[in-house]
Amino acid sequence: MGGQAKGKKKNKQRKKENRPHKDPGIVGLTPQERMKVRMHEKAKRKTAEKYSAEQLLEKTEECMYRFDFEMAGLYCQRALDLEATNLHALDMLGQICSELGDTQKAKEVFLRAVELSPDTGHSKYMSLGQIHTAQAAVDYYTRGIQVLLSDLDQQVQKAPPQDAALFEEEPEQLTEKDVCEAYCSVAEIYLTDLCMEEGAADSCHQFIQKALQYHPDSPEALQLMASYLFSAEKHQEGKEYLLRSVGSWLPAQKQAAMASSSENVTQMEIPPYESRIAAAKLLIEAEEYEMAVDVLEGLLEEDDEVVQVWYLSGWVCYLQLQRAKEPQEREGSGPAGEEDDERKDLNEAARFHLTKAKKLYGKLRCDDEPVLAHVEQLLGELGGEVDGEDDDPGAEDHCEPCSDDDGDDAPMEH
């Protein structure tokens, strides 16, 4: 009996010795968490057997092109499981996290890329600048510009002979336009987050000037200069920059609205939607109403569910109506037949657009109370909302620009 008991004890001891050592990565985890870790490791092994990191990143790009960022994130993470220091994968994952609204994860990813490669690759710094605000954003943008200029200089030095370049597929090249856009990003911070800081106006002006040195015809830089000059009450000079900016892309927007085949032209030559809304506001402030109408018509053609665009369209028609009334008010006489028809058309156009803005405001549950208050004020002056309109705004536009000379209407506040 005693011997048998002793033998059992030895057997138990041998069993214990034969157990595999626990993975330190799962020590202290709950059974559910351990199972999750093991499943993840198993998935990594299967992925490595089927796909390379390069193939997974190709699938990531395909998903991003389809705006399927959830699936893109899964593929990209699998690629990083295989190559944890792949800078391209880190950059893509950071972008995906930003698109999904996970700014904290995006910061972590971009900062990891900075840790791995602090002196090459400017895009991670630009992305960190977009995520942050105020001085932190300026610091990241500034560092990104330093890296960009260094990379651009090296690119020029390493450029292959012209004949060799004809037979080799070169990666996407950095250009002076990239430098211009980077300087514009810094200037915008001084126009917004840091506008109340001492010396902000001078800093803003300097960065815009640097942007224009690298790309003198940049619509973004020209528009920023116009905005800066308007804020400095240099309206005529600002107007000249604004007209140069809008004139460089407005024909392309009109072409895009007329023919779907101009998609490539749209992507290359027309600024982003939000930038064109800002341009419309500046045009209204500069009393360039006809051009503002052209810009707003193009925006409605692209997307007719943006409250701000309907509101601005109604506002510019209202201002045109006030301008059309000026000759009558100066002369103290009644309007002629054609003038009366024009005013009626402008009144109806303003009411139409403002009614659309108000209905869409409610539908989308917006929270911009000053816009809603101004819409209701203007509708009150114009005779109320238009009856019988559908709740969903359509692309139809009733606003006819007035051809009278510039009046003395007060510029729109923005």
C-alpha positions as a Markdown table, in Angstrom:
| # | Residue | x | y | z |
|---|---|---|---|---|
| 1 | Met | 0.0 | 0.0 | 0.0 |
| 2 | Gly | 2.7 | 2.4 | 1.0 |
| 3 | Gly | 4.7 | 1.5 | -2.1 |
| 4 | Gln | 1.7 | 2.0 | -4.3 |
| 5 | Ala | 1.0 | 5.4 | -2.8 |
| 6 | Lys | 4.6 | 6.4 | -3.4 |
| 7 | Gly | 4.4 | 5.3 | -7.0 |
| 8 | Lys | 1.3 | 7.3 | -7.6 |
| 9 | Lys | 3.0 | 10.4 | -6.2 |
| 10 | Lys | 5.8 | 10.0 | -8.7 |
| 11 | Asn | 3.4 | 9.6 | -11.5 |
| 12 | Lys | 1.7 | 12.8 | -10.6 |
| 13 | Gln | 5.0 | 14.6 | -10.4 |
| 14 | Arg | 6.0 | 13.3 | -13.9 |
| 15 | Lys | 2.6 | 14.6 | -15.3 |
| 16 | Lys | 3.3 | 18.0 | -13.9 |
| 17 | Glu | 6.8 | 18.0 | -15.4 |
| 18 | Asn | 5.4 | 17.1 | -18.8 |
| 19 | Arg | 3.0 | 20.0 | -19.0 |
| 20 | Pro | 4.1 | 22.8 | -21.4 |
| 21 | His | 5.2 | 26.1 | -19.9 |
| 22 | Lys | 2.5 | 28.8 | -20.0 |
| 23 | Asp | 2.9 | 31.5 | -22.6 |
| 24 | Pro | 3.8 | 34.6 | -20.6 |
| 25 | Gly | 1.6 | 36.6 | -22.9 |
| 26 | Ile | -1.6 | 35.0 | -21.5 |
| 27 | Val | -0.6 | 34.8 | -17.8 |
| 28 | Gly | -3.2 | 36.6 | -15.8 |
| 29 | Leu | -5.9 | 36.6 | -18.5 |
| 30 | Thr | -9.3 | 35.2 | -18.1 |
| 31 | Pro | -10.2 | 32.0 | -19.9 |
| 32 | Gln | -12.2 | 34.0 | -22.5 |
| 33 | Glu | -9.3 | 36.4 | -23.1 |
| 34 | Arg | -6.8 | 33.4 | -23.4 |
| 35 | Met | -9.1 | 31.8 | -26.0 |
| 36 | Lys | -9.2 | 35.1 | -27.9 |
| 37 | Val | -5.4 | 35.4 | -27.9 |
| 38 | Arg | -5.0 | 31.8 | -29.1 |
| 39 | Met | -7.6 | 32.3 | -31.9 |
| 40 | His | -5.8 | 35.4 | -33.0 |
| 41 | Glu | -2.4 | 33.6 | -33.1 |
| 42 | Lys | -4.0 | 30.7 | -35.1 |
| 43 | Ala | -5.5 | 33.2 | -37.5 |
| 44 | Lys | -2.1 | 34.9 | -37.9 |
| 45 | Arg | -0.5 | 31.5 | -38.8 |
| 46 | Lys | -3.2 | 30.7 | -41.4 |
| 47 | Thr | -2.9 | 34.2 | -42.9 |
| 48 | Ala | 0.9 | 33.8 | -43.2 |
| 49 | Glu | 0.4 | 30.6 | -45.0 |
| 50 | Lys | -2.0 | 32.1 | -47.5 |
| 51 | Tyr | -1.0 | 35.7 | -48.0 |
| 52 | Ser | 2.1 | 37.9 | -47.9 |
| 53 | Ala | 2.0 | 41.3 | -46.2 |
| 54 | Glu | 2.1 | 42.9 | -49.7 |
| 55 | Gln | -0.9 | 41.0 | -50.8 |
| 56 | Leu | -2.8 | 41.9 | -47.6 |
| 57 | Leu | -2.0 | 45.6 | -48.2 |
| 58 | Glu | -3.4 | 45.3 | -51.8 |
| 59 | Lys | -6.6 | 44.0 | -50.3 |
| 60 | Thr | -6.5 | 46.8 | -47.8 |
| 61 | Glu | -6.3 | 49.4 | -50.6 |
| 62 | Glu | -9.2 | 47.7 | -52.5 |
| 63 | Cys | -11.4 | 48.0 | -49.4 |
| 64 | Met | -10.4 | 51.6 | -48.8 |
| 65 | Tyr | -11.3 | 52.4 | -52.4 |
| 66 | Arg | -14.8 | 50.9 | -51.7 |
| 67 | Phe | -15.0 | 52.9 | -48.4 |
| 68 | Asp | -15.2 | 49.6 | -46.5 |
| 69 | Phe | -12.9 | 50.8 | -43.8 |
| 70 | Glu | -13.9 | 48.1 | -41.3 |
| 71 | Met | -12.7 | 45.3 | -43.6 |
| 72 | Ala | -9.7 | 47.4 | -44.6 |
| 73 | Gly | -8.7 | 47.7 | -41.0 |
| 74 | Leu | -8.8 | 43.9 | -40.6 |
| 75 | Tyr | -6.6 | 43.3 | -43.7 |
| 76 | Cys | -4.2 | 46.0 | -42.6 |
| 77 | Gln | -3.8 | 44.6 | -39.1 |
| 78 | Arg | -3.1 | 41.2 | -40.5 |
| 79 | Ala | -0.3 | 42.7 | -42.6 |
| 80 | Leu | 1.1 | 44.3 | -39.5 |
| 81 | Asp | 0.9 | 40.9 | -37.7 |
| 82 | Leu | 3.3 | 39.6 | -40.4 |
| 83 | Glu | 5.5 | 42.7 | -40.6 |
| 84 | Ala | 5.1 | 44.8 | -37.4 |
| 85 | Thr | 7.5 | 47.6 | -38.7 |
| 86 | Asn | 6.0 | 48.0 | -42.2 |
| 87 | Leu | 5.8 | 51.8 | -42.4 |
| 88 | His | 3.3 | 51.7 | -45.3 |
| 89 | Ala | 1.0 | 49.5 | -43.4 |
| 90 | Leu | 1.2 | 51.7 | -40.3 |
| 91 | Asp | 0.4 | 54.8 | -42.4 |
| 92 | Met | -2.6 | 53.0 | -44.0 |
| 93 | Leu | -3.9 | 51.8 | -40.6 |
| 94 | Gly | -3.6 | 55.3 | -39.2 |
| 95 | Gln | -5.7 | 56.6 | -42.1 |
| 96 | Ile | -8.3 | 53.9 | -41.6 |
| 97 | Cys | -8.6 | 54.6 | -37.8 |
| 98 | Ser | -9.0 | 58.3 | -38.6 |
| 99 | Glu | -11.8 | 57.5 | -41.1 |
| 100 | Leu | -13.5 | 55.3 | -38.5 |
| 101 | Gly | -13.3 | 58.1 | -35.9 |
| 102 | Asp | -10.9 | 56.3 | -33.6 |
| 103 | Thr | -8.5 | 59.2 | -33.2 |
| 104 | Gln | -6.7 | 57.8 | -30.2 |
| 105 | Lys | -5.7 | 54.6 | -32.1 |
| 106 | Ala | -4.7 | 56.7 | -35.1 |
| 107 | Lys | -2.4 | 58.8 | -32.9 |
| 108 | Glu | -0.8 | 55.6 | -31.5 |
| 109 | Val | -0.2 | 54.2 | -35.0 |
| 110 | Phe | 1.3 | 57.4 | -36.4 |
| 111 | Leu | 3.5 | 57.9 | -33.4 |
| 112 | Arg | 4.7 | 54.3 | -33.8 |
| 113 | Ala | 5.7 | 55.2 | -37.4 |
| 114 | Val | 7.5 | 58.3 | -36.1 |
| 115 | Glu | 9.4 | 56.2 | -33.6 |
| 116 | Leu | 10.5 | 53.8 | -36.4 |
| 117 | Ser | 11.3 | 56.4 | -39.0 |
| 118 | Pro | 11.6 | 60.0 | -37.6 |
| 119 | Asp | 13.5 | 61.5 | -40.4 |
| 120 | Thr | 11.8 | 60.1 | -43.6 |
| 121 | Gly | 8.2 | 60.1 | -44.7 |
| 122 | His | 6.4 | 63.3 | -44.0 |
| 123 | Ser | 2.8 | 62.0 | -44.3 |
| 124 | Lys | 2.7 | 60.7 | -40.7 |
| 125 | Tyr | 3.5 | 64.2 | -39.4 |
| 126 | Met | 0.8 | 65.7 | -41.6 |
| 127 | Ser | -1.7 | 63.2 | -40.3 |
| 128 | Leu | -0.8 | 64.0 | -36.7 |
| 129 | Gly | -1.2 | 67.7 | -37.5 |
| 130 | Gln | -4.7 | 67.0 | -38.7 |
| 131 | Ile | -5.6 | 65.1 | -35.5 |
| 132 | His | -4.2 | 67.7 | -33.2 |
| 133 | Thr | -5.1 | 71.4 | -32.7 |
| 134 | Ala | -3.5 | 74.7 | -32.0 |
| 135 | Gln | 0.3 | 74.8 | -31.3 |
| 136 | Ala | 0.5 | 70.9 | -31.2 |
| 137 | Ala | -0.8 | 70.8 | -34.8 |
| 138 | Val | 1.7 | 73.6 | -35.9 |
| 139 | Asp | 4.6 | 71.6 | -34.3 |
| 140 | Tyr | 3.7 | 68.4 | -36.2 |
| 141 | Tyr | 3.1 | 70.2 | -39.5 |
| 142 | Thr | 6.4 | 72.1 | -39.1 |
| 143 | Arg | 8.3 | 68.9 | -38.5 |
| 144 | Gly | 6.5 | 67.3 | -41.4 |
| 145 | Ile | 7.6 | 70.2 | -43.7 |
| 146 | Gln | 11.2 | 69.7 | -42.6 |
| 147 | Val | 11.1 | 66.0 | -43.5 |
| 148 | Leu | 9.2 | 66.8 | -46.8 |
| 149 | Leu | 11.8 | 69.3 | -47.9 |
| 150 | Ser | 14.6 | 66.8 | -47.1 |
| 151 | Asp | 12.9 | 64.0 | -48.9 |
| 152 | Leu | 12.2 | 66.2 | -51.9 |
| 153 | Asp | 15.9 | 67.2 | -52.0 |
| 154 | Gln | 17.0 | 63.6 | -51.9 |
| 155 | Gln | 14.5 | 62.7 | -54.6 |
| 156 | Val | 16.0 | 65.3 | -56.9 |
| 157 | Gln | 19.5 | 64.0 | -56.3 |
| 158 | Lys | 18.5 | 60.4 | -56.9 |
| 159 | Ala | 16.5 | 61.1 | -60.0 |
| 160 | Pro | 17.3 | 58.5 | -62.7 |
| 161 | Pro | 18.5 | 59.5 | -66.1 |
| 162 | Gln | 15.7 | 60.6 | -68.4 |
| 163 | Asp | 16.1 | 57.7 | -70.7 |
| 164 | Ala | 16.0 | 55.1 | -67.9 |
| 165 | Ala | 12.9 | 56.7 | -66.4 |
| 166 | Leu | 11.0 | 55.9 | -69.6 |
| 167 | Phe | 11.4 | 52.2 | -68.9 |
| 168 | Glu | 10.9 | 52.1 | -65.1 |
| 169 | Glu | 7.7 | 52.5 | -63.2 |
| 170 | Glu | 8.6 | 55.2 | -60.6 |
| 171 | Pro | 6.7 | 55.4 | -57.2 |
| 172 | Glu | 4.6 | 58.4 | -56.6 |
| 173 | Gln | 6.9 | 61.4 | -56.6 |
| 174 | Leu | 6.9 | 64.3 | -54.2 |
| 175 | Thr | 6.3 | 67.7 | -55.8 |
| 176 | Glu | 6.4 | 71.4 | -54.8 |
| 177 | Lys | 2.6 | 71.2 | -54.7 |
| 178 | Asp | 3.0 | 69.0 | -51.6 |
| 179 | Val | 5.1 | 71.6 | -49.9 |
| 180 | Cys | 2.6 | 74.3 | -50.8 |
| 181 | Glu | -0.3 | 72.3 | -49.2 |
| 182 | Ala | 1.8 | 71.7 | -46.1 |
| 183 | Tyr | 2.4 | 75.4 | -45.6 |
| 184 | Cys | -1.3 | 76.1 | -46.2 |
| 185 | Ser | -2.2 | 73.6 | -43.4 |
| 186 | Val | 0.0 | 75.7 | -41.0 |
| 187 | Ala | -1.5 | 79.0 | -42.2 |
| 188 | Glu | -5.0 | 77.7 | -41.6 |
| 189 | Ile | -4.2 | 77.0 | -37.9 |
| 190 | Tyr | -3.2 | 80.6 | -37.5 |
| 191 | Leu | -6.5 | 81.7 | -39.1 |
| 192 | Thr | -8.5 | 79.5 | -36.8 |
| 193 | Asp | -7.2 | 77.9 | -33.6 |
| 194 | Leu | -4.4 | 80.4 | -33.0 |
| 195 | Cys | -6.0 | 83.5 | -34.4 |
| 196 | Met | -6.1 | 85.3 | -31.1 |
| 197 | Glu | -2.4 | 84.6 | -30.3 |
| 198 | Glu | 0.1 | 87.4 | -30.5 |
| 199 | Gly | 1.7 | 87.6 | -33.9 |
| 200 | Ala | -0.8 | 85.1 | -35.4 |
| 201 | Ala | -1.6 | 87.4 | -38.4 |
| 202 | Asp | 2.0 | 87.8 | -39.3 |
| 203 | Ser | 2.7 | 84.1 | -39.0 |
| 204 | Cys | -0.3 | 83.3 | -41.1 |
| 205 | His | 0.8 | 85.7 | -43.8 |
| 206 | Gln | 4.4 | 84.3 | -43.8 |
| 207 | Phe | 3.2 | 80.7 | -44.3 |
| 208 | Ile | 0.8 | 81.7 | -47.1 |
| 209 | Gln | 3.7 | 83.5 | -48.8 |
| 210 | Lys | 5.9 | 80.4 | -48.5 |
| 211 | Ala | 3.1 | 78.3 | -50.0 |
| 212 | Leu | 2.7 | 80.6 | -53.0 |
| 213 | Gln | 6.5 | 80.5 | -53.5 |
| 214 | Tyr | 6.3 | 76.8 | -54.1 |
| 215 | His | 3.0 | 76.9 | -56.1 |
| 216 | Pro | 2.0 | 80.4 | -57.2 |
| 217 | Asp | -1.2 | 79.3 | -58.9 |
| 218 | Ser | -2.5 | 77.1 | -56.0 |
| 219 | Pro | -6.2 | 77.7 | -55.6 |
| 220 | Glu | -6.0 | 76.8 | -51.9 |
| 221 | Ala | -3.1 | 79.2 | -51.2 |
| 222 | Leu | -4.7 | 82.0 | -53.2 |
| 223 | Gln | -8.0 | 81.5 | -51.3 |
| 224 | Leu | -6.2 | 81.5 | -48.0 |
| 225 | Met | -4.5 | 84.8 | -48.9 |
| 226 | Ala | -7.9 | 86.3 | -49.8 |
| 227 | Ser | -9.3 | 85.2 | -46.5 |
| 228 | Tyr | -6.3 | 86.7 | -44.6 |
| 229 | Leu | -6.6 | 90.0 | -46.5 |
| 230 | Phe | -10.3 | 90.2 | -45.8 |
| 231 | Ser | -9.6 | 89.7 | -42.1 |
| 232 | Ala | -7.0 | 92.5 | -42.3 |
| 233 | Glu | -9.7 | 94.7 | -44.0 |
| 234 | Lys | -7.8 | 94.8 | -47.3 |
| 235 | His | -10.9 | 94.0 | -49.3 |
| 236 | Gln | -9.8 | 95.0 | -52.8 |
| 237 | Glu | -6.5 | 93.2 | -52.6 |
| 238 | Gly | -8.3 | 90.2 | -51.1 |
| 239 | Lys | -10.9 | 90.2 | -53.9 |
| 240 | Glu | -8.1 | 90.0 | -56.5 |
| 241 | Tyr | -6.6 | 86.9 | -54.9 |
| 242 | Leu | -10.1 | 85.3 | -54.5 |
| 243 | Leu | -11.0 | 85.9 | -58.2 |
| 244 | Arg | -7.7 | 84.3 | -59.3 |
| 245 | Ser | -8.4 | 81.3 | -57.1 |
| 246 | Val | -12.0 | 80.7 | -58.1 |
| 247 | Gly | -11.3 | 81.5 | -61.8 |
| 248 | Ser | -8.7 | 78.7 | -61.8 |
| 249 | Trp | -11.2 | 75.9 | -61.1 |
| 250 | Leu | -14.7 | 77.2 | -61.7 |
| 251 | Pro | -14.7 | 76.3 | -65.4 |
| 252 | Ala | -13.7 | 72.8 | -64.5 |
| 253 | Gln | -16.6 | 72.6 | -62.1 |
| 254 | Lys | -19.0 | 73.7 | -64.8 |
| 255 | Gln | -17.6 | 71.2 | -67.2 |
| 256 | Ala | -17.9 | 68.4 | -64.6 |
| 257 | Ala | -21.6 | 69.3 | -64.1 |
| 258 | Met | -22.3 | 69.1 | -67.8 |
| 259 | Ala | -20.5 | 65.8 | -68.6 |
| 260 | Ser | -19.9 | 62.8 | -66.3 |
| 261 | Ser | -16.8 | 61.9 | -68.5 |
| 262 | Ser | -15.0 | 64.8 | -66.8 |
| 263 | Glu | -14.5 | 62.8 | -63.5 |
| 264 | Asn | -10.7 | 62.9 | -63.8 |
| 265 | Val | -10.8 | 66.6 | -64.4 |
| 266 | Thr | -12.9 | 67.0 | -61.3 |
| 267 | Gln | -10.5 | 65.1 | -59.1 |
| 268 | Met | -7.4 | 66.8 | -60.3 |
| 269 | Glu | -8.5 | 70.4 | -60.7 |
| 270 | Ile | -11.5 | 71.1 | -58.4 |
| 271 | Pro | -10.9 | 71.8 | -54.7 |
| 272 | Pro | -12.7 | 69.8 | -52.1 |
| 273 | Tyr | -16.4 | 70.4 | -51.4 |
| 274 | Glu | -15.8 | 72.2 | -48.0 |
| 275 | Ser | -13.2 | 74.4 | -49.6 |
| 276 | Arg | -15.7 | 75.5 | -52.3 |
| 277 | Ile | -18.3 | 76.3 | -49.6 |
| 278 | Ala | -15.7 | 78.6 | -48.0 |
| 279 | Ala | -15.0 | 80.2 | -51.5 |
| 280 | Ala | -18.8 | 80.9 | -51.9 |
| 281 | Lys | -18.8 | 82.7 | -48.5 |
| 282 | Leu | -15.9 | 84.8 | -49.5 |
| 283 | Leu | -17.5 | 85.6 | -52.9 |
| 284 | Ile | -20.6 | 86.8 | -51.1 |
| 285 | Glu | -18.5 | 88.9 | -48.8 |
| 286 | Ala | -16.8 | 90.4 | -51.8 |
| 287 | Glu | -20.2 | 91.0 | -53.4 |
| 288 | Glu | -19.4 | 88.8 | -56.4 |
| 289 | Tyr | -22.9 | 87.4 | -56.4 |
| 290 | Glu | -23.0 | 85.9 | -59.9 |
| 291 | Met | -19.8 | 83.9 | -59.3 |
| 292 | Ala | -21.1 | 82.8 | -55.9 |
| 293 | Val | -24.3 | 81.5 | -57.6 |
| 294 | Asp | -22.2 | 79.5 | -60.1 |
| 295 | Val | -20.1 | 77.9 | -57.3 |
| 296 | Leu | -23.3 | 77.1 | -55.3 |
| 297 | Glu | -25.1 | 75.6 | -58.3 |
| 298 | Gly | -22.1 | 73.3 | -58.8 |
| 299 | Leu | -22.2 | 72.2 | -55.2 |
| 300 | Leu | -25.9 | 71.5 | -55.3 |
| 301 | Glu | -25.4 | 69.4 | -58.4 |
| 302 | Glu | -22.9 | 67.3 | -56.5 |
| 303 | Asp | -24.7 | 67.0 | -53.2 |
| 304 | Asp | -28.1 | 68.5 | -52.5 |
| 305 | Glu | -28.3 | 67.5 | -48.9 |
| 306 | Val | -26.0 | 70.1 | -47.3 |
| 307 | Val | -27.9 | 72.7 | -45.3 |
| 308 | Gln | -25.1 | 75.3 | -45.6 |
| 309 | Val | -25.3 | 75.3 | -49.4 |
| 310 | Trp | -29.0 | 75.8 | -49.5 |
| 311 | Tyr | -28.8 | 78.5 | -46.9 |
| 312 | Leu | -26.0 | 80.3 | -48.8 |
| 313 | Ser | -28.0 | 80.0 | -52.1 |
| 314 | Gly | -31.0 | 81.6 | -50.5 |
| 315 | Trp | -28.8 | 84.3 | -48.9 |
| 316 | Val | -27.1 | 85.3 | -52.1 |
| 317 | Cys | -30.5 | 85.5 | -53.9 |
| 318 | Tyr | -31.8 | 87.8 | -51.1 |
| 319 | Leu | -28.7 | 90.0 | -51.5 |
| 320 | Gln | -29.3 | 90.2 | -55.2 |
| 321 | Leu | -32.9 | 91.2 | -54.5 |
| 322 | Gln | -31.7 | 94.0 | -52.2 |
| 323 | Arg | -29.3 | 95.2 | -54.9 |
| 324 | Ala | -32.1 | 95.2 | -57.5 |
| 325 | Lys | -34.2 | 97.4 | -55.3 |
| 326 | Glu | -31.6 | 100.1 | -55.0 |
| 327 | Pro | -32.3 | 102.1 | -58.2 |
| 328 | Gln | -36.0 | 102.3 | -57.2 |
| 329 | Glu | -35.1 | 103.5 | -53.7 |
| 330 | Arg | -32.7 | 106.1 | -55.0 |
| 331 | Glu | -35.2 | 107.5 | -57.5 |
| 332 | Gly | -38.3 | 107.1 | -55.4 |
| 333 | Ser | -40.2 | 105.6 | -58.3 |
| 334 | Gly | -42.0 | 102.3 | -58.9 |
| 335 | Pro | -40.2 | 99.5 | -60.8 |
| 336 | Ala | -40.5 | 99.0 | -64.5 |
| 337 | Gly | -42.2 | 95.8 | -65.8 |
| 338 | Glu | -39.0 | 93.9 | -66.4 |
| 339 | Glu | -37.4 | 95.0 | -63.2 |
| 340 | Asp | -40.5 | 94.0 | -61.3 |
| 341 | Asp | -40.4 | 90.5 | -62.8 |
| 342 | Glu | -36.7 | 90.2 | -61.9 |
| 343 | Arg | -37.4 | 91.1 | -58.3 |
| 344 | Lys | -40.3 | 88.6 | -58.1 |
| 345 | Asp | -38.0 | 85.9 | -59.5 |
| 346 | Leu | -35.3 | 86.7 | -57.0 |
| 347 | Asn | -37.8 | 86.7 | -54.2 |
| 348 | Glu | -39.2 | 83.3 | -55.2 |
| 349 | Ala | -35.7 | 81.9 | -55.6 |
| 350 | Ala | -34.6 | 83.1 | -52.2 |
| 351 | Arg | -37.7 | 81.7 | -50.5 |
| 352 | Phe | -37.3 | 78.4 | -52.4 |
| 353 | His | -33.7 | 77.9 | -51.3 |
| 354 | Leu | -34.3 | 79.0 | -47.7 |
| 355 | Thr | -37.3 | 76.8 | -47.4 |
| 356 | Lys | -35.2 | 73.9 | -48.6 |
| 357 | Ala | -32.5 | 74.8 | -46.1 |
| 358 | Lys | -35.0 | 74.9 | -43.2 |
| 359 | Lys | -36.7 | 71.5 | -44.1 |
| 360 | Leu | -33.3 | 69.8 | -44.6 |
| 361 | Tyr | -32.1 | 71.3 | -41.2 |
| 362 | Gly | -35.0 | 69.5 | -39.5 |
| 363 | Lys | -34.5 | 66.3 | -41.4 |
| 364 | Leu | -30.8 | 66.0 | -40.6 |
| 365 | Arg | -31.3 | 67.3 | -37.1 |
| 366 | Cys | -28.6 | 69.9 | -37.4 |
| 367 | Asp | -27.5 | 72.0 | -34.4 |
| 368 | Asp | -26.3 | 75.2 | -36.1 |
| 369 | Glu | -28.8 | 77.5 | -34.4 |
| 370 | Pro | -27.4 | 80.8 | -35.8 |
| 371 | Val | -28.0 | 79.5 | -39.4 |
| 372 | Leu | -31.6 | 78.4 | -38.6 |
| 373 | Ala | -32.3 | 81.8 | -36.9 |
| 374 | His | -31.0 | 83.7 | -40.0 |
| 375 | Val | -33.0 | 81.5 | -42.3 |
| 376 | Glu | -36.2 | 82.2 | -40.4 |
| 377 | Gln | -35.5 | 85.9 | -40.3 |
| 378 | Leu | -35.0 | 86.1 | -44.0 |
| 379 | Leu | -38.1 | 84.0 | -44.7 |
| 380 | Gly | -40.0 | 86.4 | -42.5 |
| 381 | Glu | -38.9 | 89.4 | -44.6 |
| 382 | Leu | -39.5 | 87.6 | -47.9 |
| 383 | Gly | -43.1 | 86.5 | -47.2 |
| 384 | Gly | -42.6 | 83.1 | -45.5 |
| 385 | Glu | -41.9 | 79.6 | -46.7 |
| 386 | Val | -42.7 | 78.3 | -50.1 |
| 387 | Asp | -45.8 | 76.0 | -50.0 |
| 388 | Gly | -46.0 | 72.6 | -51.6 |
| 389 | Glu | -42.3 | 71.8 | -51.7 |
| 390 | Asp | -41.1 | 68.2 | -51.1 |
| 391 | Asp | -39.2 | 67.5 | -47.9 |
| 392 | Asp | -36.2 | 66.2 | -49.8 |
| 393 | Pro | -34.4 | 69.0 | -51.6 |
| 394 | Gly | -33.9 | 68.5 | -55.3 |
| 395 | Ala | -31.2 | 69.8 | -57.6 |
| 396 | Glu | -33.5 | 72.3 | -59.3 |
| 397 | Asp | -32.2 | 75.8 | -59.0 |
| 398 | His | -34.4 | 78.9 | -59.4 |
| 399 | Cys | -31.8 | 81.5 | -58.6 |
| 400 | Glu | -31.0 | 83.9 | -61.5 |
| 401 | Pro | -28.0 | 86.1 | -60.9 |
| 402 | Cys | -28.5 | 89.8 | -61.0 |
| 403 | Ser | -26.5 | 91.7 | -63.7 |
| 404 | Asp | -26.6 | 95.1 | -62.0 |
| 405 | Asp | -23.4 | 96.9 | -60.9 |
| 406 | Asp | -22.0 | 96.3 | -57.5 |
| 407 | Gly | -24.1 | 97.8 | -54.7 |
| 408 | Asp | -23.3 | 98.8 | -51.1 |
| 409 | Asp | -24.8 | 95.8 | -49.3 |
| 410 | Ala | -23.1 | 94.8 | -46.1 |
| 411 | Pro | -20.9 | 91.8 | -46.5 |
| 412 | Met | -22.0 | 88.5 | -45.0 |
| 413 | Glu | -20.5 | 87.8 | -41.6 |
| 414 | His | -18.5 | 84.5 | -41.4 |
